[in-house]
mmCIF file of C-alpha atoms (C1' of nucleotides) in Angstrom:
data_model
loop_
_atom_site.group_PDB
_atom_site.id
_atom_site.type_symbol
_atom_site.label_atom_id
_atom_site.label_comp_id
_atom_site.label_asym_id
_atom_site.label_seq_id
_atom_site.Cartn_x
_atom_site.Cartn_y
_atom_site.Cartn_z
ATOM 1 C CA MET A 1 0.000 0.000 0.000
ATOM 2 C CA PRO A 2 1.495 3.285 -1.015
ATOM 3 C CA GLU A 3 2.806 5.337 1.854
ATOM 4 C CA LEU A 4 5.438 8.072 1.846
ATOM 5 C CA PRO A 5 8.355 5.899 0.603
ATOM 6 C CA GLU A 6 6.299 4.352 -2.200
ATOM 7 C CA VAL A 7 5.072 7.752 -3.392
ATOM 8 C CA GLU A 8 8.555 9.240 -3.151
ATOM 9 C CA THR A 9 10.026 6.380 -5.185
ATOM 10 C CA VAL A 10 7.522 6.966 -7.957
ATOM 11 C CA ARG A 11 8.104 10.721 -7.808
ATOM 12 C CA ARG A 12 11.834 10.253 -8.346
ATOM 13 C CA ASP A 13 11.353 7.790 -11.183
ATOM 14 C CA LEU A 14 8.870 10.070 -12.922
ATOM 15 C CA GLU A 15 11.151 13.061 -12.505
ATOM 16 C CA ALA A 16 13.849 11.187 -14.399
ATOM 17 C CA ARG A 17 11.480 10.138 -17.169
ATOM 18 C CA VAL A 18 8.733 12.695 -17.790
ATOM 19 C CA LEU A 19 10.051 16.078 -16.634
ATOM 20 C CA GLY A 20 9.704 18.476 -19.590
ATOM 21 C CA ARG A 21 7.366 16.143 -21.484
ATOM 22 C CA THR A 22 4.023 17.374 -22.772
ATOM 23 C CA ILE A 23 0.720 15.591 -22.143
ATOM 24 C CA VAL A 24 -0.902 15.200 -25.550
ATOM 25 C CA GLY A 25 -3.883 13.000 -24.664
ATOM 26 C CA CYS A 26 -6.032 11.938 -21.731
ATOM 27 C CA CYS A 27 -8.513 9.096 -21.438
ATOM 28 C CA VAL A 28 -10.360 8.192 -18.232
ATOM 29 C CA SER A 29 -12.359 4.966 -18.053
ATOM 30 C CA PRO A 30 -16.067 5.350 -17.277
ATOM 31 C CA ASP A 31 -15.691 2.582 -14.681
ATOM 32 C CA ALA A 32 -13.671 4.954 -12.477
ATOM 33 C CA PRO A 33 -16.274 7.621 -11.733
ATOM 34 C CA ARG A 34 -14.603 8.805 -8.527
ATOM 35 C CA LEU A 35 -11.105 9.147 -9.925
ATOM 36 C CA VAL A 36 -11.306 12.768 -11.047
ATOM 37 C CA GLN A 37 -12.394 15.156 -8.306
ATOM 38 C CA LEU A 38 -14.043 18.596 -8.412
ATOM 39 C CA VAL A 39 -14.489 18.900 -12.191
ATOM 40 C CA PRO A 40 -16.131 16.754 -14.898
ATOM 41 C CA VAL A 41 -13.787 14.263 -16.568
ATOM 42 C CA ALA A 42 -14.169 15.959 -19.964
ATOM 43 C CA GLU A 43 -13.036 19.279 -18.566
ATOM 44 C CA PHE A 44 -10.175 17.616 -16.665
ATOM 45 C CA CYS A 45 -8.890 15.969 -19.836
ATOM 46 C CA ARG A 46 -9.302 19.083 -21.933
ATOM 47 C CA GLU A 47 -7.390 21.229 -19.464
ATOM 48 C CA LEU A 48 -4.621 18.686 -18.944
ATOM 49 C CA SER A 49 -3.989 18.115 -22.652
ATOM 50 C CA GLY A 50 -1.249 20.290 -24.105
ATOM 51 C CA ARG A 51 0.345 20.990 -20.734
ATOM 52 C CA ARG A 52 4.053 20.473 -20.224
ATOM 53 C CA ILE A 53 5.267 18.770 -17.033
ATOM 54 C CA ALA A 54 7.327 21.383 -15.202
ATOM 55 C CA GLY A 55 8.028 19.628 -11.930
ATOM 56 C CA LEU A 56 7.321 16.657 -9.663
ATOM 57 C CA ARG A 57 6.832 17.066 -5.947
ATOM 58 C CA ARG A 58 5.468 15.053 -3.065
ATOM 59 C CA ARG A 59 3.605 16.086 0.073
ATOM 60 C CA GLY A 60 2.787 13.267 2.454
ATOM 61 C CA LYS A 61 1.234 10.602 0.241
ATOM 62 C CA TYR A 62 0.205 13.086 -2.446
ATOM 63 C CA LEU A 63 2.094 13.188 -5.738
ATOM 64 C CA ILE A 64 2.087 16.676 -7.275
ATOM 65 C CA VAL A 65 2.728 17.174 -10.980
ATOM 66 C CA ASP A 66 3.426 20.872 -11.610
ATOM 67 C CA LEU A 67 2.283 22.054 -15.031
ATOM 68 C CA ASP A 68 3.679 24.806 -17.225
ATOM 69 C CA ASP A 69 0.628 27.025 -16.726
ATOM 70 C CA GLY A 70 1.143 27.119 -12.975
ATOM 71 C CA ARG A 71 -1.564 24.637 -12.151
ATOM 72 C CA ALA A 72 -1.023 21.325 -10.392
ATOM 73 C CA TRP A 73 -2.127 17.805 -11.233
ATOM 74 C CA VAL A 74 -2.427 16.155 -7.847
ATOM 75 C CA ILE A 75 -2.567 12.367 -7.519
ATOM 76 C CA HIS A 76 -3.365 10.259 -4.459
ATOM 77 C CA ARG A 77 -2.763 6.522 -4.864
ATOM 78 C CA ARG A 78 -4.737 5.517 -1.741
ATOM 79 C CA MET A 79 -4.783 1.718 -1.577
ATOM 80 C CA SER A 80 -3.880 0.258 -4.923
ATOM 81 C CA GLY A 81 -3.213 3.074 -7.369
ATOM 82 C CA ASN A 82 -0.074 2.857 -9.505
ATOM 83 C CA VAL A 83 1.448 5.137 -12.131
ATOM 84 C CA LEU A 84 3.173 3.230 -14.919
ATOM 85 C CA TYR A 85 5.412 4.684 -17.619
ATOM 86 C CA ARG A 86 4.994 2.516 -20.709
ATOM 87 C CA PRO A 87 5.885 2.762 -24.389
ATOM 88 C CA ARG A 88 2.806 3.445 -26.454
ATOM 89 C CA GLY A 89 1.529 0.110 -27.712
ATOM 90 C CA ALA A 90 3.022 -1.904 -24.841
ATOM 91 C CA PRO A 91 0.864 -4.844 -23.670
ATOM 92 C CA PRO A 92 -2.109 -3.683 -21.595
ATOM 93 C CA ASP A 93 -1.847 -3.524 -17.813
ATOM 94 C CA ASP A 94 -4.585 -4.979 -15.627
ATOM 95 C CA TYR A 95 -6.942 -2.502 -13.948
ATOM 96 C CA THR A 96 -5.918 0.436 -16.112
ATOM 97 C CA ARG A 97 -8.418 3.205 -15.322
ATOM 98 C CA ALA A 98 -6.820 6.128 -17.162
ATOM 99 C CA VAL A 99 -4.138 6.751 -19.784
ATOM 100 C CA PHE A 100 -2.172 9.963 -20.304
ATOM 101 C CA THR A 101 -0.331 10.089 -23.613
ATOM 102 C CA LEU A 102 2.992 11.913 -23.723
ATOM 103 C CA ASP A 103 4.947 13.467 -26.609
ATOM 104 C CA ASP A 104 7.816 10.955 -26.318
ATOM 105 C CA ALA A 105 5.988 7.887 -27.649
ATOM 106 C CA HIS A 106 5.218 6.798 -24.080
ATOM 107 C CA GLU A 107 2.161 7.028 -21.892
ATOM 108 C CA LEU A 108 1.397 7.209 -18.195
ATOM 109 C CA ARG A 109 -1.062 4.513 -17.178
ATOM 110 C CA TRP A 110 -3.101 4.827 -14.018
ATOM 111 C CA THR A 111 -3.921 1.351 -12.708
ATOM 112 C CA ASP A 112 -6.057 0.899 -9.602
ATOM 113 C CA LEU A 113 -7.658 -2.392 -8.600
ATOM 114 C CA ARG A 114 -9.780 -0.984 -5.781
ATOM 115 C CA LYS A 115 -10.636 2.319 -7.451
ATOM 116 C CA PHE A 116 -9.978 4.312 -4.283
ATOM 117 C CA GLY A 117 -7.410 6.547 -5.960
ATOM 118 C CA THR A 118 -8.184 10.191 -6.686
ATOM 119 C CA MET A 119 -6.748 13.041 -8.739
ATOM 120 C CA TRP A 120 -7.339 16.775 -9.028
ATOM 121 C CA LEU A 121 -6.414 19.554 -11.410
ATOM 122 C CA VAL A 122 -6.123 22.681 -9.292
ATOM 123 C CA GLU A 123 -4.692 26.186 -9.308
ATOM 124 C CA ASP A 124 -2.760 25.513 -6.147
ATOM 125 C CA ALA A 125 -1.873 22.060 -4.819
ATOM 126 C CA THR A 126 -2.129 23.151 -1.210
ATOM 127 C CA MET A 127 -5.897 23.498 -1.537
ATOM 128 C CA VAL A 128 -6.342 19.720 -1.475
ATOM 129 C CA MET A 129 -3.879 19.096 1.337
ATOM 130 C CA GLU A 130 -4.384 22.023 3.685
ATOM 131 C CA SER A 131 -4.667 20.034 6.868
ATOM 132 C CA LEU A 132 -1.589 17.839 6.437
ATOM 133 C CA GLY A 133 0.904 17.701 9.283
ATOM 134 C CA PRO A 134 4.669 18.190 8.870
ATOM 135 C CA GLU A 135 6.876 16.216 6.502
ATOM 136 C CA PRO A 136 8.679 13.587 8.587
ATOM 137 C CA LEU A 137 11.867 13.792 6.513
ATOM 138 C CA ASP A 138 12.169 17.585 6.713
ATOM 139 C CA ALA A 139 14.865 19.002 8.971
ATOM 140 C CA ALA A 140 12.143 20.927 10.780
ATOM 141 C CA PHE A 141 10.602 17.666 11.995
ATOM 142 C CA THR A 142 12.227 17.118 15.379
ATOM 143 C CA PRO A 143 11.355 14.972 18.405
ATOM 144 C CA ASP A 144 9.910 18.078 20.063
ATOM 145 C CA VAL A 145 7.669 18.767 17.075
ATOM 146 C CA LEU A 146 6.386 15.209 17.207
ATOM 147 C CA ARG A 147 5.751 15.438 20.927
ATOM 148 C CA GLN A 148 3.985 18.786 20.614
ATOM 149 C CA ARG A 149 1.659 17.524 17.887
ATOM 150 C CA ALA A 150 0.937 14.058 19.299
ATOM 151 C CA GLY A 151 1.525 14.395 23.015
ATOM 152 C CA GLY A 152 -1.835 15.914 23.867
ATOM 153 C CA ARG A 153 -3.830 13.091 22.378
ATOM 154 C CA SER A 154 -5.372 10.347 24.459
ATOM 155 C CA ALA A 155 -5.803 7.958 21.510
ATOM 156 C CA PRO A 156 -3.406 5.023 21.025
ATOM 157 C CA ILE A 157 -0.086 6.199 19.576
ATOM 158 C CA LYS A 158 -0.626 3.926 16.593
ATOM 159 C CA SER A 159 -3.829 5.772 15.653
ATOM 160 C CA VAL A 160 -2.216 9.157 16.234
ATOM 161 C CA LEU A 161 0.687 8.361 13.898
ATOM 162 C CA LEU A 162 -1.789 7.354 11.193
ATOM 163 C CA ASP A 163 -3.547 10.732 11.510
ATOM 164 C CA GLN A 164 -2.263 12.730 8.536
ATOM 165 C CA THR A 165 -2.963 16.019 10.294
ATOM 166 C CA VAL A 166 -0.443 15.062 12.968
ATOM 167 C CA LEU A 167 2.237 13.840 10.591
ATOM 168 C CA ALA A 168 2.069 13.448 6.810
ATOM 169 C CA GLY A 169 2.897 10.209 5.048
ATOM 170 C CA MET A 170 2.770 7.413 7.614
ATOM 171 C CA GLY A 171 0.591 4.397 6.811
ATOM 172 C CA ASN A 172 0.049 1.079 8.525
ATOM 173 C CA LEU A 173 3.306 -0.562 7.499
ATOM 174 C CA TYR A 174 5.744 2.200 8.424
ATOM 175 C CA THR A 175 3.847 2.921 11.638
ATOM 176 C CA ASP A 176 4.322 -0.672 12.778
ATOM 177 C CA GLU A 177 7.991 -0.468 11.799
ATOM 178 C CA ALA A 178 8.582 2.803 13.643
ATOM 179 C CA LEU A 179 6.859 1.611 16.828
ATOM 180 C CA HIS A 180 8.828 -1.628 16.830
ATOM 181 C CA ASP A 181 12.068 0.242 16.242
ATOM 182 C CA ALA A 182 11.262 2.559 19.153
ATOM 183 C CA GLY A 183 10.083 -0.253 21.455
ATOM 184 C CA ILE A 184 6.670 1.333 21.976
ATOM 185 C CA HIS A 185 3.457 -0.677 22.187
ATOM 186 C CA PRO A 186 0.826 0.428 19.615
ATOM 187 C CA LEU A 187 -1.860 0.735 22.315
ATOM 188 C CA ARG A 188 0.118 3.161 24.465
ATOM 189 C CA ARG A 189 -1.861 6.356 24.703
ATOM 190 C CA ALA A 190 0.011 9.225 23.086
ATOM 191 C CA ASN A 191 -0.314 11.420 26.166
ATOM 192 C CA THR A 192 1.419 8.831 28.349
ATOM 193 C CA LEU A 193 4.633 8.793 26.324
ATOM 194 C CA LYS A 194 7.653 10.511 27.848
ATOM 195 C CA ARG A 195 10.069 12.864 26.143
ATOM 196 C CA ALA A 196 12.554 10.000 25.713
ATOM 197 C CA ASP A 197 9.834 7.864 24.105
ATOM 198 C CA TYR A 198 9.154 10.573 21.550
ATOM 199 C CA ALA A 199 12.874 10.877 20.841
ATOM 200 C CA ARG A 200 13.092 7.162 20.050
ATOM 201 C CA LEU A 201 9.845 7.260 18.093
ATOM 202 C CA HIS A 202 11.083 10.176 15.999
ATOM 203 C CA ASP A 203 14.220 8.205 15.151
ATOM 204 C CA GLY A 204 12.144 5.115 14.398
ATOM 205 C CA ILE A 205 9.893 7.032 12.005
ATOM 206 C CA VAL A 206 12.798 8.602 10.126
ATOM 207 C CA ARG A 207 14.702 5.318 9.964
ATOM 208 C CA ALA A 208 11.697 3.319 8.755
ATOM 209 C CA LEU A 209 10.893 5.831 6.006
ATOM 210 C CA ARG A 210 14.502 6.179 4.830
ATOM 211 C CA THR A 211 14.896 2.397 4.744
ATOM 212 C CA GLY A 212 11.718 2.148 2.681
ATOM 213 C CA ILE A 213 12.860 4.746 0.163
ATOM 214 C CA ALA A 214 16.311 3.173 -0.172
ATOM 215 C CA ALA A 215 14.612 -0.146 -1.017
ATOM 216 C CA ARG A 216 12.257 1.494 -3.524
ATOM 217 C CA GLY A 217 9.190 0.836 -1.400
ATOM 218 C CA SER A 218 7.396 -2.196 0.014
ATOM 219 C CA SER A 219 5.472 -4.637 -2.173
ATOM 220 C CA LEU A 220 3.673 -7.196 -0.027
ATOM 221 C CA GLY A 221 1.011 -9.630 -1.068
ATOM 222 C CA THR A 222 0.272 -10.315 -4.693
ATOM 223 C CA THR A 223 1.656 -8.036 -7.380
ATOM 224 C CA LEU A 224 -1.785 -7.140 -8.696
ATOM 225 C CA ARG A 225 -2.964 -5.228 -5.683
ATOM 226 C CA ASP A 226 0.323 -3.888 -4.516
ATOM 227 C CA HIS A 227 2.717 -1.033 -4.920
ATOM 228 C CA ILE A 228 4.765 -1.279 -8.082
ATOM 229 C CA ASN A 229 7.114 1.288 -9.501
ATOM 230 C CA VAL A 230 6.754 3.172 -12.781
ATOM 231 C CA ASP A 231 8.341 0.325 -14.766
ATOM 232 C CA GLY A 232 6.032 -2.259 -13.145
ATOM 233 C CA ALA A 233 8.723 -3.739 -10.902
ATOM 234 C CA PRO A 234 8.061 -4.272 -7.180
ATOM 235 C CA GLY A 235 10.055 -2.614 -4.398
ATOM 236 C CA GLU A 236 12.388 -4.567 -2.117
ATOM 237 C CA ASN A 237 11.540 -3.236 1.334
ATOM 238 C CA GLN A 238 9.299 -6.202 2.161
ATOM 239 C CA HIS A 239 12.516 -8.167 2.717
ATOM 240 C CA ALA A 240 13.708 -5.628 5.288
ATOM 241 C CA VAL A 241 10.462 -5.303 7.234
ATOM 242 C CA GLN A 242 10.840 -5.979 10.983
ATOM 243 C CA ALA A 243 7.237 -5.961 12.187
ATOM 244 C CA TYR A 244 4.517 -5.470 9.595
ATOM 245 C CA GLY A 245 2.904 -8.747 8.520
ATOM 246 C CA ARG A 246 5.251 -10.846 10.695
ATOM 247 C CA GLU A 247 2.676 -12.193 13.157
ATOM 248 C CA GLY A 248 3.803 -15.533 14.626
ATOM 249 C CA GLN A 249 7.363 -15.092 13.431
ATOM 250 C CA PRO A 250 10.352 -14.419 15.691
ATOM 251 C CA CYS A 251 11.267 -10.873 16.630
ATOM 252 C CA TYR A 252 14.587 -10.020 14.999
ATOM 253 C CA ARG A 253 15.683 -8.241 18.161
ATOM 254 C CA CYS A 254 14.763 -10.648 20.986
ATOM 255 C CA GLY A 255 13.627 -13.848 19.280
ATOM 256 C CA GLY A 256 10.188 -13.740 20.902
ATOM 257 C CA VAL A 257 7.021 -14.384 18.915
ATOM 258 C CA MET A 258 5.491 -11.364 17.174
ATOM 259 C CA ARG A 259 1.822 -10.772 17.974
ATOM 260 C CA ARG A 260 -1.018 -8.986 16.252
ATOM 261 C CA LEU A 261 -3.951 -6.927 17.455
ATOM 262 C CA LYS A 262 -6.402 -4.381 16.101
ATOM 263 C CA VAL A 263 -5.867 -0.737 16.897
ATOM 264 C CA GLY A 264 -8.466 1.654 15.548
ATOM 265 C CA GLY A 265 -9.588 -0.986 13.089
ATOM 266 C CA ARG A 266 -6.057 -1.417 11.752
ATOM 267 C CA SER A 267 -4.015 -4.574 12.049
ATOM 268 C CA SER A 268 -0.912 -4.002 14.149
ATOM 269 C CA VAL A 269 2.000 -6.378 14.575
ATOM 270 C CA PHE A 270 4.329 -5.904 17.518
ATOM 271 C CA CYS A 271 6.750 -7.732 19.811
ATOM 272 C CA PRO A 272 5.214 -8.145 23.293
ATOM 273 C CA THR A 273 8.697 -8.252 24.815
ATOM 274 C CA CYS A 274 10.359 -5.307 23.057
ATOM 275 C CA GLN A 275 7.144 -3.258 23.074
ATOM 276 C CA ARG A 276 5.795 -3.483 26.604
ATOM 277 C CA PRO A 277 2.011 -3.307 26.870
ATOM 278 C CA PRO A 278 0.395 -0.311 28.585
ATOM 279 C CA ARG A 279 -0.022 -0.412 32.378
ATOM 280 C CA ARG A 280 -1.398 -3.717 33.609
ATOM 281 C CA THR A 281 -5.084 -4.134 34.201
ATOM 282 C CA HIS A 282 -5.035 -5.750 37.570
ATOM 283 C CA PRO A 283 -3.422 -4.003 40.493
ATOM 284 C CA ALA A 284 -0.871 -6.083 42.364
ATOM 285 C CA PRO A 285 -2.395 -8.143 45.229
ATOM 286 C CA GLY A 286 -3.177 -6.040 48.247
ATOM 287 C CA ARG A 287 -2.829 -2.808 46.309
ATOM 288 C CA ARG A 288 -5.565 -0.335 45.617
ATOM 289 C CA THR A 289 -6.180 1.407 42.336
ATOM 290 C CA THR A 290 -5.278 5.040 42.762
ATOM 291 C CA PRO A 291 -7.708 7.698 41.545
ATOM 292 C CA THR A 292 -5.107 9.097 39.126
ATOM 293 C CA ARG A 293 -5.165 5.990 36.987
ATOM 294 C CA ALA A 294 -7.478 5.356 34.071
ATOM 295 C CA PRO A 295 -10.956 3.991 34.923
ATOM 296 C CA ALA A 296 -10.817 0.251 35.525
ATOM 297 C CA ALA A 297 -13.345 -0.574 32.823
ATOM 298 C CA ARG A 298 -11.352 1.182 30.149
ATOM 299 C CA ARG A 299 -8.083 -0.416 31.185
ATOM 300 C CA ARG A 300 -9.718 -3.817 31.245
ATOM 301 C CA ALA A 301 -11.100 -3.315 27.742
ATOM 302 C CA ALA A 302 -7.724 -2.283 26.390
ATOM 303 C CA THR A 303 -6.000 -5.343 27.779
ATOM 304 C CA ALA A 304 -8.770 -7.650 26.660
ATOM 305 C CA VAL A 305 -8.220 -6.516 23.091
ATOM 306 C CA ALA A 306 -4.494 -7.002 23.459
ATOM 307 C CA ARG A 307 -4.999 -10.572 24.688
ATOM 308 C CA ARG A 308 -7.509 -11.669 22.123
ATOM 309 C CA THR A 309 -4.934 -12.518 19.473
ATOM 310 C "C1'" DA B 1 -13.265 18.561 20.113
ATOM 311 C "C1'" DG B 2 -11.565 14.243 20.045
ATOM 312 C "C1'" DA B 3 -12.348 9.304 19.539
ATOM 313 C "C1'" DG B 4 -14.258 5.580 17.176
ATOM 314 C "C1'" DT B 5 -16.205 3.405 13.086
ATOM 315 C "C1'" DA B 6 -18.952 2.405 8.536
ATOM 316 C "C1'" DG B 7 -18.275 2.682 3.866
ATOM 317 C "C1'" DC B 8 -15.862 2.969 -0.383
ATOM 318 C "C1'" DC B 9 -13.723 -1.396 -3.539
ATOM 319 C "C1'" DT B 10 -12.112 -5.950 -5.244
ATOM 320 C "C1'" DG B 11 -9.352 -10.124 -5.001
ATOM 321 C "C1'" DT B 12 -7.695 -13.660 -2.022
ATOM 322 C "C1'" DA B 13 -8.018 -16.976 1.484
ATOM 323 C "C1'" DA B 14 -10.214 -19.292 5.104
ATOM 324 C "C1'" DG B 15 -14.270 -21.674 6.793
ATOM 325 C "C1'" DC B 16 -18.297 -24.476 6.245
ATOM 326 C "C1'" DT C 1 -16.533 -28.434 -4.990
ATOM 327 C "C1'" DG C 2 -18.906 -24.298 -4.261
ATOM 328 C "C1'" DC C 3 -20.647 -20.869 -1.554
ATOM 329 C "C1'" DT C 4 -20.138 -17.333 2.157
ATOM 330 C "C1'" DT C 5 -17.495 -14.475 5.024
ATOM 331 C "C1'" DA C 6 -13.490 -11.968 6.675
ATOM 332 C "C1'" DC C 7 -9.714 -9.335 5.546
ATOM 333 C "C1'" DA C 8 -6.519 -5.942 3.496
ATOM 334 C "C1'" DG C 9 -6.240 -0.556 4.115
ATOM 335 C "C1'" DG C 10 -6.198 5.466 3.129
ATOM 336 C "C1'" DC C 11 -9.366 8.519 3.766
ATOM 337 C "C1'" DT C 12 -14.002 10.852 4.415
ATOM 338 C "C1'" DA C 13 -18.159 11.301 6.679
ATOM 339 C "C1'" DC C 14 -20.616 10.301 10.259
ATOM 340 C "C1'" DT C 15 -22.011 9.341 15.284
ATOM 341 C "C1'" DC C 16 -21.143 9.511 20.082
#
DNA sequence: AGAGTAGCCTGTAAGC
DNA sequence: TGCTTACAGGCTACTC
């Protein structure tokens, strides 16, 4: 599933291939009625045709194609969207929903099995991504910034990291990786993490994302529904993954068995030894629950979920 | 306001 | 074997 590293990999590949090229044709399949946002497909295609590609940027999981008239073609891959750069006349690709013909005898093919992907043609790219949090790979993203943005939240840290208004670009895979790297349990409430926790988490986030980019993204599961790069080849980061999808397998750090639970409806894999669960449910024998602790019912519910799997 | 969740979508895999 | 159900997940819209 495309997250920051997968979008960045495609951005870099496209920059090397289509920068300066002109879009000479546009065809959107009628079976992808939600693909083009804000304007009718006919208008979108008409306005895009004839435009030269002046730049390629990324913001969070958004890919931004800057056009020569100052407008921006913004693409969000969501779950299964891929951008392929193919010679005109190359064999068809499964689940192709749109084709953008270029002036170099190639075309950009938008493939998207689940049809969740969206694109916009706008005057200013920021209008579709106003609420995004900071870029995790910018120098301005520091442990203090992370703590300031996340530290006031009572939701599980896993859910907070997935909130794009807190931090832009993290998805389920890299969140699991970062939390494992930092030794933080996904159910820990964000407002219970200490300064040192946020320092480790910051490092874990940056490391996980950089590792992903260096490996050209993660391609798990079957090729059809997964991230592939502009030439159709998968990434390699799935071989480097420490946590995501490794339920039942040994933790690379301690050898213990990796476990899985649901956090905010998302599957989360973690090491119960390296990532200590939140405060225990049951007070030690003879001890009383102090009023400053979370209500017993809530703590019990949290641990029950953690034990279920 | 913040937290939690249904729905969008389709292919795969597990269960009966 | 064939059918049904659960699951995967980014994001929006909705409820509580």
